[in-house]
């Protein structure tokens, strides 16, 4: 099918990983840590939210 918002999320993840690795290589550990924590938290929250959208399998598991 066509591209969706999840595909944009994948691009955001790749960009964030690139930024985090560059920060670590430059010795900017605080920036690296912040980027990785945000990526982890958003990954859990956003993917969880998308998983529970109506019409998806996990929505039916939890709410049917």
N, CA, C and O of each residue as an XYZ file, in Angstrom:
256
protein
N       0.810     -1.177      0.000
C       0.000      0.000      0.000
C       0.863      1.254      0.000
O       2.085      1.178     -0.127
N       0.235      2.375      0.140
C       0.955      3.650      0.150
C       1.735      3.835      1.445
O       1.531      3.130      2.433
N       2.626      4.801      1.399
C       3.390      5.107      2.601
C       2.474      5.724      3.640
O       1.510      6.414      3.309
N       2.789      5.465      4.907
C       1.968      5.983      5.993
C       2.846      6.719      6.999
O       4.052      6.874      6.805
N       2.211      7.166      8.075
C       2.923      7.882      9.118
C       4.010      7.019      9.748
O       5.039      7.545     10.173
N       3.807      5.725      9.814
C       4.812      4.828     10.401
C       6.102      4.866      9.583
O       7.191      4.724     10.139
N       5.989      5.053      8.281
C       7.187      5.160      7.462
C       7.969      6.422      7.812
O       9.199      6.401      7.827
N       7.277      7.508      8.091
C       7.956      8.723      8.533
C       8.621      8.513      9.885
O       9.704      9.038     10.144
N       7.973      7.748     10.735
C       8.559      7.431     12.037
C       9.865      6.662     11.859
O      10.817      6.875     12.610
N       9.913      5.783     10.883
C      11.145      5.033     10.608
C      12.278      5.968     10.196
O      13.428      5.779     10.592
N      11.940      6.971      9.401
C      12.954      7.953      9.011
C      13.433      8.755     10.219
O      14.621      9.058     10.336
N      12.516      9.094     11.111
C      12.887      9.812     12.332
C      13.826      8.973     13.192
O      14.780      9.498     13.767
N      13.565      7.695     13.281
C      14.427      6.799     14.057
C      15.826      6.760     13.459
O      16.815      6.866     14.186
N      15.917      6.610     12.155
C      17.227      6.558     11.506
C      17.987      7.866     11.703
O      19.187      7.853     11.977
N      17.296      8.987     11.564
C      17.931     10.291     11.775
C      18.399     10.439     13.230
O      19.503     10.921     13.483
N      17.563     10.028     14.174
C      17.930     10.131     15.587
C      19.138      9.269     15.922
O      20.007      9.680     16.691
N      19.190      8.092     15.354
C      20.354      7.227     15.573
C      21.621      7.869     15.015
O      22.678      7.826     15.644
N      21.506      8.459     13.839
C      22.638      9.153     13.232
C      23.130     10.278     14.139
O      24.331     10.419     14.366
N      22.200     11.073     14.654
C      22.548     12.171     15.554
C      23.187     11.659     16.846
O      24.159     12.237     17.333
N      22.649     10.594     17.389
C      23.181     10.045     18.640
C      24.589      9.499     18.453
O      25.453      9.704     19.306
N      24.826      8.812     17.356
C      26.166      8.264     17.095
C      27.159      9.389     16.871
O      28.276      9.341     17.386
N      26.765     10.402     16.108
C      27.662     11.544     15.893
C      27.983     12.260     17.198
O      29.126     12.662     17.417
N      26.993     12.423     18.063
C      27.222     13.066     19.352
C      28.202     12.251     20.194
O      29.086     12.815     20.839
N      28.050     10.948     20.190
C      28.958     10.095     20.964
C      30.381     10.168     20.417
O      31.342     10.216     21.184
N      30.512     10.176     19.107
C      31.843     10.266     18.501
C      32.526     11.585     18.808
O      33.750     11.640     18.929
N      31.737     12.657     18.937
C      32.291     13.976     19.250
C      32.525     14.158     20.745
O      33.067     15.179     21.170
N      32.125     13.186     21.533
C      32.295     13.281     22.975
C      31.168     14.028     23.671
O      31.282     14.353     24.853
N      30.092     14.303     22.964
C      28.946     14.993     23.543
C      28.011     13.954     24.172
O      26.940     13.649     23.649
N      28.453     13.433     25.296
C      27.764     12.303     25.916
C      26.374     12.696     26.417
O      25.443     11.897     26.320
N      26.216     13.905     26.948
C      24.904     14.337     27.433
C      23.894     14.386     26.278
O      22.753     13.951     26.433
N      24.313     14.912     25.128
C      23.430     14.963     23.958
C      23.109     13.548     23.473
O      21.970     13.249     23.117
N      24.114     12.692     23.464
C      23.915     11.303     23.060
C      22.889     10.628     23.975
O      21.967      9.958     23.510
N      23.070     10.818     25.275
C      22.170     10.189     26.239
C      20.742     10.702     26.064
O      19.794      9.916     26.055
N      20.589     12.013     25.927
C      19.267     12.604     25.754
C      18.592     12.072     24.494
O      17.412     11.722     24.515
N      19.335     12.012     23.411
C      18.772     11.519     22.152
C      18.339     10.070     22.280
O      17.269      9.704     21.792
N      19.129      9.252     22.914
C      18.795      7.838     23.048
C      17.602      7.627     23.976
O      16.754      6.777     23.706
N      17.527      8.392     25.071
C      16.390      8.255     25.989
C      15.103      8.682     25.293
O      14.078      8.013     25.424
N      15.147      9.799     24.548
C      13.966     10.244     23.809
C      13.556      9.215     22.760
O      12.371      8.929     22.594
N      14.523      8.671     22.066
C      14.237      7.668     21.042
C      13.581      6.434     21.657
O      12.624      5.894     21.102
N      14.086      5.998     22.778
C      13.537      4.832     23.469
C      12.105      5.111     23.948
O      11.195      4.315     23.716
N      11.925      6.252     24.618
C      10.604      6.584     25.156
C       9.586      6.785     24.033
O       8.478      6.252     24.101
N       9.948      7.546     23.005
C       9.025      7.756     21.896
C       8.754      6.456     21.154
O       7.646      6.228     20.668
N       9.760      5.613     21.070
C       9.558      4.315     20.426
C       8.523      3.480     21.165
O       7.692      2.818     20.543
N       8.573      3.513     22.480
C       7.592      2.753     23.250
C       6.208      3.386     23.174
O       5.211      2.695     22.965
N       6.155      4.709     23.344
C       4.861      5.377     23.385
C       4.206      5.411     22.007
O       3.043      5.037     21.858
N       4.959      5.863     20.997
C       4.373      5.992     19.666
C       4.009      4.646     19.051
O       2.918      4.483     18.505
N       4.906      3.700     19.139
C       4.589      2.395     18.550
C       3.460      1.722     19.311
O       2.639      1.025     18.715
N       3.411      1.924     20.627
C       2.301      1.384     21.404
C       0.975      1.993     20.984
O      -0.038      1.303     20.867
N       1.003      3.303     20.759
C      -0.213      3.983     20.330
C      -0.656      3.500     18.948
O      -1.843      3.261     18.725
N       0.282      3.357     18.031
C      -0.070      2.876     16.695
C      -0.558      1.434     16.726
O      -1.415      1.052     15.930
N      -0.025      0.641     17.630
C      -0.445     -0.751     17.734
C      -1.894     -0.864     18.182
O      -2.604     -1.794     17.797
N      -2.325      0.092     18.998
C      -3.675      0.018     19.555
C      -4.713      0.823     18.776
O      -5.814      1.050     19.277
N      -4.384      1.252     17.575
C      -5.362      1.953     16.746
C      -6.466      0.990     16.307
O      -6.204     -0.187     16.060
N      -7.700      1.492     16.210
C      -8.807      0.636     15.741
C      -8.502      0.024     14.365
O      -7.978      0.688     13.470
N      -8.842     -1.241     14.229
C      -8.625     -1.940     12.979
C      -7.349     -2.766     12.964
O      -7.125     -3.554     12.045
N      -6.516     -2.587     13.976
C      -5.275     -3.364     14.041
C      -5.489     -4.592     14.921
O      -6.441     -4.640     15.700
N      -4.622     -5.571     14.803
C      -4.781     -6.844     15.512
C      -4.779     -6.643     17.027
O      -5.642     -7.183     17.720
N      -3.825     -5.876     17.549
C      -3.740     -5.712     19.002
C      -4.941     -4.958     19.564
O      -5.315     -5.165     20.719
N      -5.542     -4.096     18.772
C      -6.767     -3.434     19.203
C      -7.858     -4.472     19.446
O      -8.564     -4.431     20.453
N      -7.980     -5.403     18.501
C      -8.993     -6.467     18.647
C      -8.669     -7.363     19.831
O      -9.578     -7.814     20.527
N      -7.389     -7.629     20.072
C      -7.004     -8.483     21.207
C      -7.415     -7.831     22.527
O      -7.976     -8.500     23.395
N      -7.145     -6.551     22.688
C      -7.399     -5.876     23.940
C      -8.844     -5.402     24.116
O      -9.348     -5.402     25.239
N      -9.512     -5.006     23.056
C     -10.803     -4.356     23.180
C     -11.976     -5.124     22.576
O     -13.084     -4.591     22.514
N     -11.764     -6.335     22.140
C     -12.880     -7.111     21.566
C     -13.284     -8.251     22.461
O     -14.203     -9.000     22.129
